[in-house]
C-alpha cells in the first residue's frame, strides 16, 4: 500500500516536472537580466569571468549569506559532534604518507591558483577553497597522531570573514551600495583587474578552506563511545 | 555530441539507481560521487565551466570524502558484503 | 538535433530529481536518505542550468578585446554555484546528526530510531506508552511490513 502511494507520488512529481520543463524553450531562454549583465560587466566590474561578476559583484550579498550558512553548518557540526579526544588510529602506511607529502605542495599551488585566477578563468574561492581544505586535511589522514591546529583555522576563518565584510563596508563608507567593487578595474584579462573582487574571492577561498578543513578534521576524529 | 550526451546521461542515471540499490553503503557513497561526476560532465557540455568545476570538486570530491568519513565514524565502512555484512538494519 | 539533446538532458535532470526524491521517501536507512538528497540536489541544479542554456552560445567568459558571440545566461549558473556549496554544508550537518542518532539509539533505521526515541521520551516523562499502536491484541498476526523492500 505504502509502495503504491509512493509510486503514485513519484509519478505525479515526474509529470509535474515534465509539464514545467515542456513549457520551457530549450536553447532559447528569455534572458531578461542575462543580456544586460553580459553587456555591462566589462564596463561595470571588469572581470573576464561573468559568473564571478554575478557572484561577487552584482549579488555579493547572496555570497555573504552563503558564507554564513556554511559557517553555521560547520559550527553546528562541531557543536553536535563535540571535540572528542583524538585517539591514536593505526598509522596510514608508507604509501599514504609518501603520497601525502608529494601531493601537499601541488594541491596548495593548485588551490591558490584557482582562487587567485577566479575572476579570469572558471574557478574561484569556493572551488579553490575546497582544494585547499583537502591539501591541509591529507597530511592529517596520513599521520593520525598529529594534533590538528584548530586554533589556527579559527583565526584564518575569522580574519578572512571579517575582511570580506570590511571590504563591503568600505564601499558603504565611500557612498556606494554594500559590497560595490572598490578600486579601479584595470584592463580586462589581466591578473590585477576587477577592482576588489580578487581580494573578496581570496577571502572567500581562505574562509571556505579553513571551515571545511576544520569540519573534515572533526569528522575524522574518533569518539570513544562508538568505534 | 548526442552520443556523448546519451552515454553520460545513461551512466549518471545508472549510478543514481545504484545508490539506492547497493547494499554496501561505501559502494553507494562511491556511486553518489559518480553521479556528481556525470553531472559535472553534463555541465561542461552545457557551457557552464564554473559550475562544472564546483560540482566536480565539491560534489564528487568533498562530498564523497565527508560521506566516507561519516561512514567510518559510524563504523560501517566495510568493503566486504558478507551475510548481513553490508546491511545496516541494526 | 538541438531538441534531441535537450530532451536527453531534461530526461537526466528529471530522472535524477525523481530518483533522489524516491530514494528519500522509500529508503529507511538514514545514511541512504542523505545520499538520495544529494542526488535530488544534483538533479535540481541540472534543471536550473538547463533553463539558462542557449544552443548557439559560448561559455560566459569574456576574452580580452572584442565582444564576441552570444553567451549562455550567467545568472542561473551563479545561483547553482551557490546552491552546490550550500548543499554540501547541509549534507555535512545532516551527517553529523546521523552520527549522533547512531550514537544515541544504536541504529540507522528510521523507524527503529523513532520507536526508541518515543520509548525514551515516555520513560523520561513516566508515561506508559499506549499499547495498540504497533501490536494488535488477540492472536491476529501482524501484517507483513509493507515497503522496505531493499533496506
Short mmCIF file of C-alpha atoms in Angstrom, two decimals:
data_model
loop_
_atom_site.label_atom_id
_atom_site.label_comp_id
_atom_site.label_asym_id
_atom_site.label_seq_id
_atom_site.Cartn_x
_atom_site.Cartn_y
_atom_site.Cartn_z
CA UNK A 1 0.00 0.00 0.00
CA UNK A 2 2.71 2.41 1.02
CA UNK A 3 4.71 1.46 -2.04
CA UNK A 4 1.78 2.16 -4.33
CA UNK A 5 1.23 5.55 -2.76
CA UNK A 6 4.91 6.34 -3.15
CA UNK A 7 4.92 5.33 -6.78
CA UNK A 8 1.85 7.46 -7.42
CA UNK A 9 3.57 10.39 -5.73
CA UNK A 10 6.71 9.91 -7.80
CA UNK A 11 4.70 9.63 -10.99
CA UNK A 12 2.92 12.85 -10.17
CA UNK A 13 6.20 14.56 -9.43
CA UNK A 14 7.71 13.43 -12.72
CA UNK A 15 4.58 14.54 -14.57
CA UNK A 16 4.74 17.98 -12.96
CA UNK A 17 8.40 18.40 -13.80
CA UNK A 18 7.82 17.29 -17.38
CA UNK A 19 4.96 19.76 -17.76
CA UNK A 20 7.05 22.58 -16.35
CA UNK A 21 10.08 21.82 -18.48
CA UNK A 22 7.91 21.22 -21.51
CA UNK A 23 6.80 24.83 -21.37
CA UNK A 24 10.41 25.98 -21.49
CA UNK A 25 12.05 26.70 -24.77
CA UNK A 26 15.19 24.63 -24.77
CA UNK A 27 18.19 26.54 -26.06
CA UNK A 28 16.47 29.91 -26.18
CA UNK A 29 15.96 31.30 -22.67
CA UNK A 30 14.37 34.73 -22.29
CA UNK A 31 17.47 36.13 -20.51
CA UNK A 32 15.96 39.39 -19.35
CA UNK A 33 18.77 40.14 -16.92
CA UNK A 34 21.42 38.00 -18.52
CA UNK A 35 21.96 40.07 -21.62
CA UNK A 36 22.19 43.29 -19.66
CA UNK A 37 24.72 41.78 -17.29
CA UNK A 38 26.78 40.47 -20.18
CA UNK A 39 26.82 43.84 -21.83
CA UNK A 40 27.60 45.76 -18.65
CA UNK A 41 30.17 43.51 -16.99
CA UNK A 42 33.21 44.72 -18.90
CA UNK A 43 32.47 48.32 -18.03
CA UNK A 44 30.97 47.91 -14.55
CA UNK A 45 33.11 45.31 -12.88
CA UNK A 46 35.88 44.47 -15.30
CA UNK A 47 36.20 40.75 -14.70
CA UNK A 48 36.61 38.37 -17.60
CA UNK A 49 34.54 35.69 -15.91
CA UNK A 50 30.96 36.91 -15.89
CA UNK A 51 29.83 34.33 -13.35
CA UNK A 52 32.32 35.82 -10.90
CA UNK A 53 30.92 39.24 -11.64
CA UNK A 54 27.44 37.99 -10.77
CA UNK A 55 28.53 36.05 -7.69
CA UNK A 56 30.65 38.79 -6.11
CA UNK A 57 29.71 41.98 -7.88
CA UNK A 58 26.01 42.03 -8.62
CA UNK A 59 24.91 39.53 -5.97
CA UNK A 60 27.65 39.87 -3.40
CA UNK A 61 25.12 39.91 -0.59
CA UNK A 62 23.96 36.43 -1.56
CA UNK A 63 27.52 35.21 -1.31
CA UNK A 64 27.79 36.69 2.16
CA UNK A 65 24.62 34.81 3.08
CA UNK A 66 26.03 31.65 1.60
CA UNK A 67 29.20 32.05 3.62
CA UNK A 68 27.18 32.50 6.78
CA UNK A 69 25.13 29.39 6.00
CA UNK A 70 28.32 27.41 5.52
CA UNK A 71 29.71 28.87 8.73
CA UNK A 72 26.53 27.95 10.60
CA UNK A 73 26.63 24.41 9.22
CA UNK A 74 30.27 23.92 10.16
CA UNK A 75 29.71 25.37 13.62
CA UNK A 76 26.64 23.26 14.21
CA UNK A 77 28.52 20.21 13.04
CA UNK A 78 31.29 20.90 15.51
CA UNK A 79 28.75 21.53 18.24
CA UNK A 80 26.88 18.30 17.61
CA UNK A 81 29.95 16.14 17.28
CA UNK A 82 31.79 17.77 20.13
CA UNK A 83 35.54 17.80 20.40
CA UNK A 84 36.34 14.22 21.16
CA UNK A 85 39.70 13.14 22.42
CA UNK A 86 41.90 12.26 19.49
CA UNK A 87 42.64 8.59 19.83
CA UNK A 88 45.61 7.10 18.06
CA UNK A 89 44.43 5.49 14.87
CA UNK A 90 46.60 2.98 13.10
CA UNK A 91 49.20 4.67 11.00
CA UNK A 92 48.36 5.50 7.43
CA UNK A 93 51.12 3.39 5.99
CA UNK A 94 54.08 4.26 3.81
CA UNK A 95 52.22 4.79 0.55
CA UNK A 96 49.71 7.19 2.06
CA UNK A 97 52.42 9.11 3.91
CA UNK A 98 54.66 9.48 0.88
CA UNK A 99 51.71 10.34 -1.31
CA UNK A 100 50.51 12.98 1.13
CA UNK A 101 53.96 14.57 1.26
CA UNK A 102 54.11 14.59 -2.52
CA UNK A 103 50.61 15.94 -3.02
CA UNK A 104 50.61 18.66 -0.38
CA UNK A 105 52.57 21.36 -2.30
CA UNK A 106 50.85 20.51 -5.57
CA UNK A 107 47.41 20.78 -4.01
CA UNK A 108 48.40 24.02 -2.30
CA UNK A 109 49.55 25.58 -5.56
CA UNK A 110 46.54 24.33 -7.50
CA UNK A 111 44.15 25.66 -4.87
CA UNK A 112 45.81 29.06 -4.64
CA UNK A 113 45.99 29.34 -8.42
CA UNK A 114 42.30 28.60 -8.78
CA UNK A 115 41.42 31.09 -6.05
CA UNK A 116 43.58 33.91 -7.41
CA UNK A 117 42.53 33.45 -11.03
CA UNK A 118 38.86 33.23 -10.11
CA UNK A 119 37.99 36.47 -11.90
CA UNK A 120 39.67 35.43 -15.15
CA UNK A 121 39.02 31.73 -15.64
CA UNK A 122 36.49 29.24 -14.35
CA UNK A 123 37.06 28.65 -10.69
CA UNK A 124 37.24 30.89 -7.71
CA UNK A 125 37.05 30.98 -3.97
CA UNK A 126 34.74 28.05 -3.42
CA UNK A 127 36.46 25.57 -5.70
CA UNK A 128 39.97 26.60 -4.70
CA UNK A 129 38.97 26.72 -1.05
CA UNK A 130 37.81 23.13 -1.18
CA UNK A 131 41.13 22.11 -2.76
CA UNK A 132 42.99 23.99 -0.01
CA UNK A 133 40.95 22.19 2.61
CA UNK A 134 41.84 18.87 1.01
CA UNK A 135 45.51 19.87 0.96
CA UNK A 136 45.52 20.55 4.69
CA UNK A 137 43.44 17.52 5.51
CA UNK A 138 45.55 14.99 3.62
CA UNK A 139 48.60 15.03 5.97
CA UNK A 140 46.27 14.50 8.89
CA UNK A 141 44.86 11.42 7.22
CA UNK A 142 48.35 10.08 6.65
CA UNK A 143 49.64 10.82 10.17
CA UNK A 144 46.70 10.44 12.53
CA UNK A 145 48.81 11.21 15.59
CA UNK A 146 49.46 14.84 14.76
CA UNK A 147 47.26 17.32 16.51
CA UNK A 148 45.12 19.43 14.20
CA UNK A 149 45.60 23.17 14.58
CA UNK A 150 42.03 24.14 15.32
CA UNK A 151 43.06 27.46 16.82
CA UNK A 152 44.91 28.43 13.66
CA UNK A 153 41.98 27.53 11.48
CA UNK A 154 39.66 29.55 13.65
CA UNK A 155 41.84 32.63 13.28
CA UNK A 156 42.16 32.27 9.50
CA UNK A 157 38.43 31.78 9.19
CA UNK A 158 37.52 34.72 11.36
CA UNK A 159 40.01 37.11 9.78
CA UNK A 160 39.02 36.27 6.20
CA UNK A 161 35.34 36.57 7.04
CA UNK A 162 36.00 39.94 8.63
CA UNK A 163 37.99 41.02 5.57
CA UNK A 164 35.02 40.24 3.34
CA UNK A 165 32.69 42.34 5.45
CA UNK A 166 35.20 45.18 5.86
CA UNK A 167 35.64 45.43 2.08
CA UNK A 168 31.87 45.59 1.77
CA UNK A 169 31.66 48.28 4.46
CA UNK A 170 34.39 50.35 2.80
CA UNK A 171 32.18 50.67 -0.25
CA UNK A 172 29.40 51.77 2.04
CA UNK A 173 31.70 54.37 3.60
CA UNK A 174 32.57 55.67 0.16
CA UNK A 175 28.92 56.29 -0.50
CA UNK A 176 28.12 53.31 -2.72
CA UNK A 177 25.99 50.29 -2.01
CA UNK A 178 27.26 47.49 0.21
CA UNK A 179 29.93 45.36 -1.49
CA UNK A 180 30.28 47.58 -4.54
CA UNK A 181 33.64 46.79 -6.17
CA UNK A 182 36.24 49.26 -4.91
CA UNK A 183 39.32 50.44 -6.74
CA UNK A 184 39.83 50.92 -10.42
CA UNK A 185 39.14 47.91 -12.60
CA UNK A 186 42.22 47.59 -14.77
CA UNK A 187 42.41 46.10 -18.20
CA UNK A 188 40.19 43.11 -18.88
CA UNK A 189 42.01 39.80 -18.63
CA UNK A 190 44.95 40.99 -16.52
CA UNK A 191 45.70 39.33 -13.21
CA UNK A 192 45.31 42.64 -11.36
CA UNK A 193 41.91 43.70 -12.57
CA UNK A 194 38.34 43.67 -11.45
CA UNK A 195 38.86 46.06 -8.55
CA UNK A 196 38.37 44.43 -5.17
CA UNK A 197 36.82 41.23 -6.50
CA UNK A 198 40.04 39.16 -6.40
CA UNK A 199 40.51 40.22 -2.78
CA UNK A 200 36.97 39.17 -1.98
CA UNK A 201 37.49 35.83 -3.67
CA UNK A 202 40.74 35.33 -1.76
CA UNK A 203 38.88 35.94 1.49
CA UNK A 204 36.15 33.54 0.40
CA UNK A 205 38.71 30.91 -0.53
CA UNK A 206 40.57 31.12 2.78
CA UNK A 207 37.35 31.09 4.76
CA UNK A 208 35.87 28.13 2.91
CA UNK A 209 39.16 26.26 3.10
CA UNK A 210 39.61 26.78 6.83
CA UNK A 211 35.99 25.96 7.58
CA UNK A 212 35.89 22.77 5.58
CA UNK A 213 39.29 21.63 6.82
CA UNK A 214 38.03 22.05 10.38
CA UNK A 215 34.86 20.14 9.57
CA UNK A 216 36.79 17.30 7.94
CA UNK A 217 39.17 17.06 10.88
CA UNK A 218 36.28 16.91 13.29
CA UNK A 219 34.58 14.20 11.27
CA UNK A 220 37.81 12.23 11.03
CA UNK A 221 38.28 12.22 14.78
CA UNK A 222 37.22 9.18 16.65
CA UNK A 223 34.99 9.31 19.63
CA UNK A 224 35.20 6.90 22.49
CA UNK A 225 31.53 5.91 22.56
CA UNK A 226 31.41 4.05 19.29
CA UNK A 227 34.21 2.94 17.08
CA UNK B 1 27.64 15.30 -29.26
CA UNK B 2 24.36 13.50 -28.94
CA UNK B 3 26.10 10.17 -28.42
CA UNK B 4 28.32 11.64 -25.76
CA UNK B 5 25.29 13.14 -24.08
CA UNK B 6 23.43 9.82 -24.24
CA UNK B 7 26.33 7.86 -22.76
CA UNK B 8 26.93 10.34 -19.94
CA UNK B 9 23.24 10.56 -19.09
CA UNK B 10 22.89 6.79 -19.08
CA UNK B 11 25.91 6.41 -16.79
CA UNK B 12 24.64 9.11 -14.45
CA UNK B 13 21.16 7.68 -14.16
CA UNK B 14 22.59 4.18 -13.72
CA UNK B 15 24.81 5.37 -10.90
CA UNK B 16 21.84 7.13 -9.31
CA UNK B 17 19.84 3.91 -9.34
CA UNK B 18 22.85 2.05 -7.98
CA UNK B 19 22.96 4.43 -4.99
CA UNK B 20 19.53 3.23 -3.96
CA UNK B 21 20.05 -0.45 -4.70
CA UNK B 22 23.56 -1.21 -3.49
CA UNK B 23 23.70 -2.98 -0.15
CA UNK B 24 27.15 -1.80 0.82
CA UNK B 25 26.94 1.80 1.94
CA UNK B 26 30.54 2.52 0.98
CA UNK B 27 29.76 1.42 -2.55
CA UNK B 28 26.64 3.58 -2.51
CA UNK B 29 28.79 6.55 -1.50
CA UNK B 30 31.11 5.88 -4.42
CA UNK B 31 28.10 5.70 -6.72
CA UNK B 32 26.88 9.05 -5.41
CA UNK B 33 30.26 10.54 -6.27
CA UNK B 34 29.94 9.05 -9.73
CA UNK B 35 26.57 10.75 -10.13
CA UNK B 36 28.19 14.09 -9.29
CA UNK B 37 30.97 13.44 -11.78
CA UNK B 38 28.47 12.64 -14.53
CA UNK B 39 26.51 15.79 -13.73
CA UNK B 40 29.77 17.75 -13.91
CA UNK B 41 30.40 16.41 -17.42
CA UNK B 42 26.89 17.43 -18.40
CA UNK B 43 27.60 20.93 -17.08
CA UNK B 44 30.65 21.09 -19.32
CA UNK B 45 28.51 20.11 -22.28
CA UNK B 46 26.10 22.90 -21.31
CA UNK B 47 28.85 25.58 -21.43
CA UNK B 48 28.94 26.07 -17.68
CA UNK B 49 32.61 25.56 -16.76
CA UNK B 50 32.34 27.31 -13.41
CA UNK B 51 29.50 25.12 -12.27
CA UNK B 52 31.16 22.02 -13.66
CA UNK B 53 34.30 22.75 -11.68
CA UNK B 54 32.34 23.32 -8.50
CA UNK B 55 30.32 20.18 -8.98
CA UNK B 56 33.42 18.10 -9.64
CA UNK B 57 35.38 19.49 -6.70
CA UNK B 58 32.57 19.81 -4.20
CA UNK B 59 30.08 17.18 -5.27
CA UNK B 60 32.39 14.41 -6.38
CA UNK B 61 35.37 15.15 -4.15
CA UNK B 62 34.50 16.84 -0.90
CA UNK B 63 31.03 15.39 -0.51
CA UNK B 64 32.32 11.88 -1.09
CA UNK B 65 35.07 12.50 1.44
CA UNK B 66 32.63 13.77 4.05
CA UNK B 67 30.30 10.84 3.44
CA UNK B 68 33.12 8.32 3.69
CA UNK B 69 34.43 9.89 6.89
CA UNK B 70 30.96 9.83 8.40
CA UNK B 71 30.64 6.20 7.36
CA UNK B 72 33.93 5.41 9.05
CA UNK B 73 32.74 7.15 12.15
CA UNK B 74 29.51 5.16 12.04
CA UNK B 75 31.61 2.02 11.91
CA UNK B 76 30.06 0.88 8.66
CA UNK B 77 32.90 1.46 6.21
CA UNK B 78 33.45 -2.08 5.09
CA UNK B 79 34.48 -3.34 1.73
CA UNK B 80 33.13 -6.86 2.06
CA UNK B 81 29.49 -7.85 1.93
CA UNK B 82 29.21 -10.99 3.97
CA UNK B 83 25.92 -12.45 5.14
CA UNK B 84 24.39 -9.38 6.67
CA UNK B 85 27.75 -7.67 6.45
CA UNK B 86 26.60 -4.73 4.43
CA UNK B 87 23.05 -4.49 5.64
CA UNK B 88 22.68 -1.87 8.27
CA UNK B 89 19.40 -2.58 9.89
CA UNK B 90 20.81 -2.62 13.37
CA UNK C 1 19.31 17.97 -33.28
CA UNK C 2 19.27 20.52 -30.51
CA UNK C 3 15.84 19.44 -29.37
CA UNK C 4 17.07 15.85 -29.17
CA UNK C 5 20.00 16.83 -26.99
CA UNK C 6 17.68 18.96 -24.90
CA UNK C 7 15.38 16.01 -24.46
CA UNK C 8 18.26 13.83 -23.28
CA UNK C 9 19.41 16.40 -20.76
CA UNK C 10 15.91 17.04 -19.49
CA UNK C 11 15.46 13.30 -19.03
CA UNK C 12 18.66 13.27 -17.00
CA UNK C 13 17.58 16.18 -14.79
CA UNK C 14 14.05 14.90 -14.19
CA UNK C 15 15.31 11.38 -13.70
CA UNK C 16 17.80 12.49 -11.07
CA UNK C 17 15.15 14.53 -9.24
CA UNK C 18 12.67 11.64 -9.25
CA UNK C 19 15.25 9.02 -8.26
CA UNK C 20 16.53 11.22 -5.46
CA UNK C 21 13.14 12.05 -4.00
CA UNK C 22 12.02 8.47 -4.45
CA UNK C 23 15.06 7.36 -2.52
CA UNK C 24 14.27 9.77 0.29
CA UNK C 25 10.71 8.51 0.53
CA UNK C 26 11.34 4.80 0.06
CA UNK C 27 14.51 4.27 2.00
CA UNK C 28 14.55 3.60 5.73
CA UNK C 29 18.25 3.92 6.24
CA UNK C 30 19.16 7.43 7.36
CA UNK C 31 22.53 7.42 5.61
CA UNK C 32 20.96 6.40 2.31
CA UNK C 33 18.47 9.22 2.70
CA UNK C 34 21.37 11.68 2.84
CA UNK C 35 22.78 10.14 -0.34
CA UNK C 36 19.41 10.39 -2.07
CA UNK C 37 19.14 14.03 -1.01
CA UNK C 38 22.45 14.73 -2.73
CA UNK C 39 21.16 13.12 -5.93
CA UNK C 40 17.95 15.14 -5.88
CA UNK C 41 20.05 18.28 -5.37
CA UNK C 42 22.17 17.45 -8.40
CA UNK C 43 19.03 16.98 -10.48
CA UNK C 44 17.59 20.31 -9.38
CA UNK C 45 20.87 22.08 -10.16
CA UNK C 46 20.95 20.50 -13.60
CA UNK C 47 17.40 21.68 -14.23
CA UNK C 48 18.38 25.25 -13.32
CA UNK C 49 21.42 25.30 -15.57
CA UNK C 50 19.37 23.79 -18.39
CA UNK C 51 16.92 26.65 -18.06
CA UNK C 52 19.69 29.11 -18.94
CA UNK C 53 21.25 27.21 -21.83
CA UNK C 54 21.47 28.73 -25.30
CA UNK C 55 22.39 26.40 -28.07
CA UNK C 56 24.15 29.00 -30.21
CA UNK C 57 26.22 30.46 -27.39
CA UNK C 58 29.56 30.13 -25.67
CA UNK C 59 30.57 29.93 -22.03
CA UNK C 60 30.15 33.24 -20.15
CA UNK C 61 33.80 34.27 -20.13
CA UNK C 62 34.92 37.41 -21.88
CA UNK C 63 38.10 37.30 -23.87
CA UNK C 64 40.20 40.42 -23.93
CA UNK C 65 39.33 42.65 -26.83
CA UNK C 66 36.11 42.43 -28.74
CA UNK C 67 32.61 41.49 -27.67
CA UNK C 68 32.14 38.10 -29.31
CA UNK C 69 29.29 35.66 -29.83
CA UNK C 70 26.22 35.45 -27.60
CA UNK C 71 26.72 33.78 -24.25
CA UNK C 72 24.92 31.37 -22.01
CA UNK C 73 22.86 33.02 -19.28
CA UNK C 74 25.25 33.59 -16.33
CA UNK C 75 22.61 34.22 -13.68
CA UNK C 76 21.38 30.62 -13.18
CA UNK C 77 24.99 29.49 -13.19
CA UNK C 78 25.86 31.81 -10.34
CA UNK C 79 22.77 30.61 -8.49
CA UNK C 80 23.72 26.98 -8.96
CA UNK C 81 27.26 27.73 -7.81
CA UNK C 82 25.79 28.98 -4.55
CA UNK C 83 23.40 26.06 -4.30
CA UNK C 84 26.10 23.42 -4.67
CA UNK C 85 28.20 24.83 -1.86
CA UNK C 86 25.19 25.26 0.42
CA UNK C 87 24.20 21.70 -0.46
CA UNK C 88 27.44 20.31 0.85
CA UNK C 89 27.06 22.34 4.04
CA UNK C 90 23.59 20.94 4.58
CA UNK C 91 24.88 17.47 3.86
CA UNK C 92 27.65 17.78 6.44
CA UNK C 93 25.17 18.97 9.04
CA UNK C 94 22.80 16.10 8.23
CA UNK C 95 25.64 13.61 8.53
CA UNK C 96 26.66 14.89 11.94
CA UNK C 97 23.06 14.47 13.05
CA UNK C 98 23.05 10.93 11.65
CA UNK C 99 26.22 10.18 13.60
CA UNK C 100 24.57 11.46 16.78
CA UNK C 101 21.46 9.35 16.17
CA UNK C 102 23.63 6.29 15.74
CA UNK C 103 25.48 7.09 18.96
CA UNK C 104 22.31 7.64 20.93
CA UNK C 105 20.00 4.94 19.63
CA UNK C 106 22.40 2.49 18.07
CA UNK C 107 20.61 2.18 14.78
CA UNK C 108 20.32 3.85 11.40
CA UNK C 109 16.87 2.51 10.68
CA UNK C 110 14.48 5.43 10.85
CA UNK C 111 11.50 3.54 12.28
CA UNK C 112 13.58 1.74 14.89
CA UNK C 113 15.20 5.01 15.90
CA UNK C 114 11.81 6.65 16.18
CA UNK C 115 10.45 3.82 18.33
CA UNK C 116 13.43 4.00 20.66
CA UNK C 117 13.17 7.77 20.83
CA UNK C 118 9.47 7.57 21.74
CA UNK C 119 10.20 4.92 24.34
CA UNK C 120 12.89 7.13 25.81
CA UNK C 121 10.60 10.14 25.92
CA UNK C 122 7.87 8.09 27.56
CA UNK C 123 10.31 6.71 30.11
CA UNK C 124 11.52 10.18 30.98
CA UNK C 125 8.00 11.51 31.34
CA UNK C 126 6.78 8.49 33.35
CA UNK C 127 4.07 7.70 30.86
CA UNK C 128 3.12 4.19 29.91
CA UNK C 129 3.01 4.09 26.18
CA UNK C 130 -0.30 3.30 24.53
CA UNK C 131 -0.39 -0.33 23.66
CA UNK C 132 -2.37 -0.55 20.49
CA UNK C 133 -0.06 1.34 18.19
CA UNK C 134 2.17 -1.42 16.94
CA UNK C 135 0.76 -4.74 18.10
CA UNK C 136 -2.89 -5.75 17.67
CA UNK C 137 -4.45 -7.57 20.61
CA UNK C 138 -5.53 -11.15 20.32
CA UNK C 139 -3.91 -13.69 18.13
CA UNK C 140 -4.05 -11.85 14.86
CA UNK C 141 -0.67 -11.99 13.14
CA UNK C 142 0.99 -8.78 12.23
CA UNK C 143 0.59 -7.79 8.62
CA UNK C 144 3.76 -8.11 6.64
CA UNK C 145 5.55 -4.79 6.75
CA UNK C 146 4.96 -3.00 3.52
CA UNK C 147 7.81 -1.18 1.90
CA UNK C 148 11.40 -1.54 2.95
CA UNK C 149 11.97 -3.89 0.02
CA UNK C 150 15.63 -3.18 -0.24
CA UNK C 151 16.54 -1.73 3.06
#
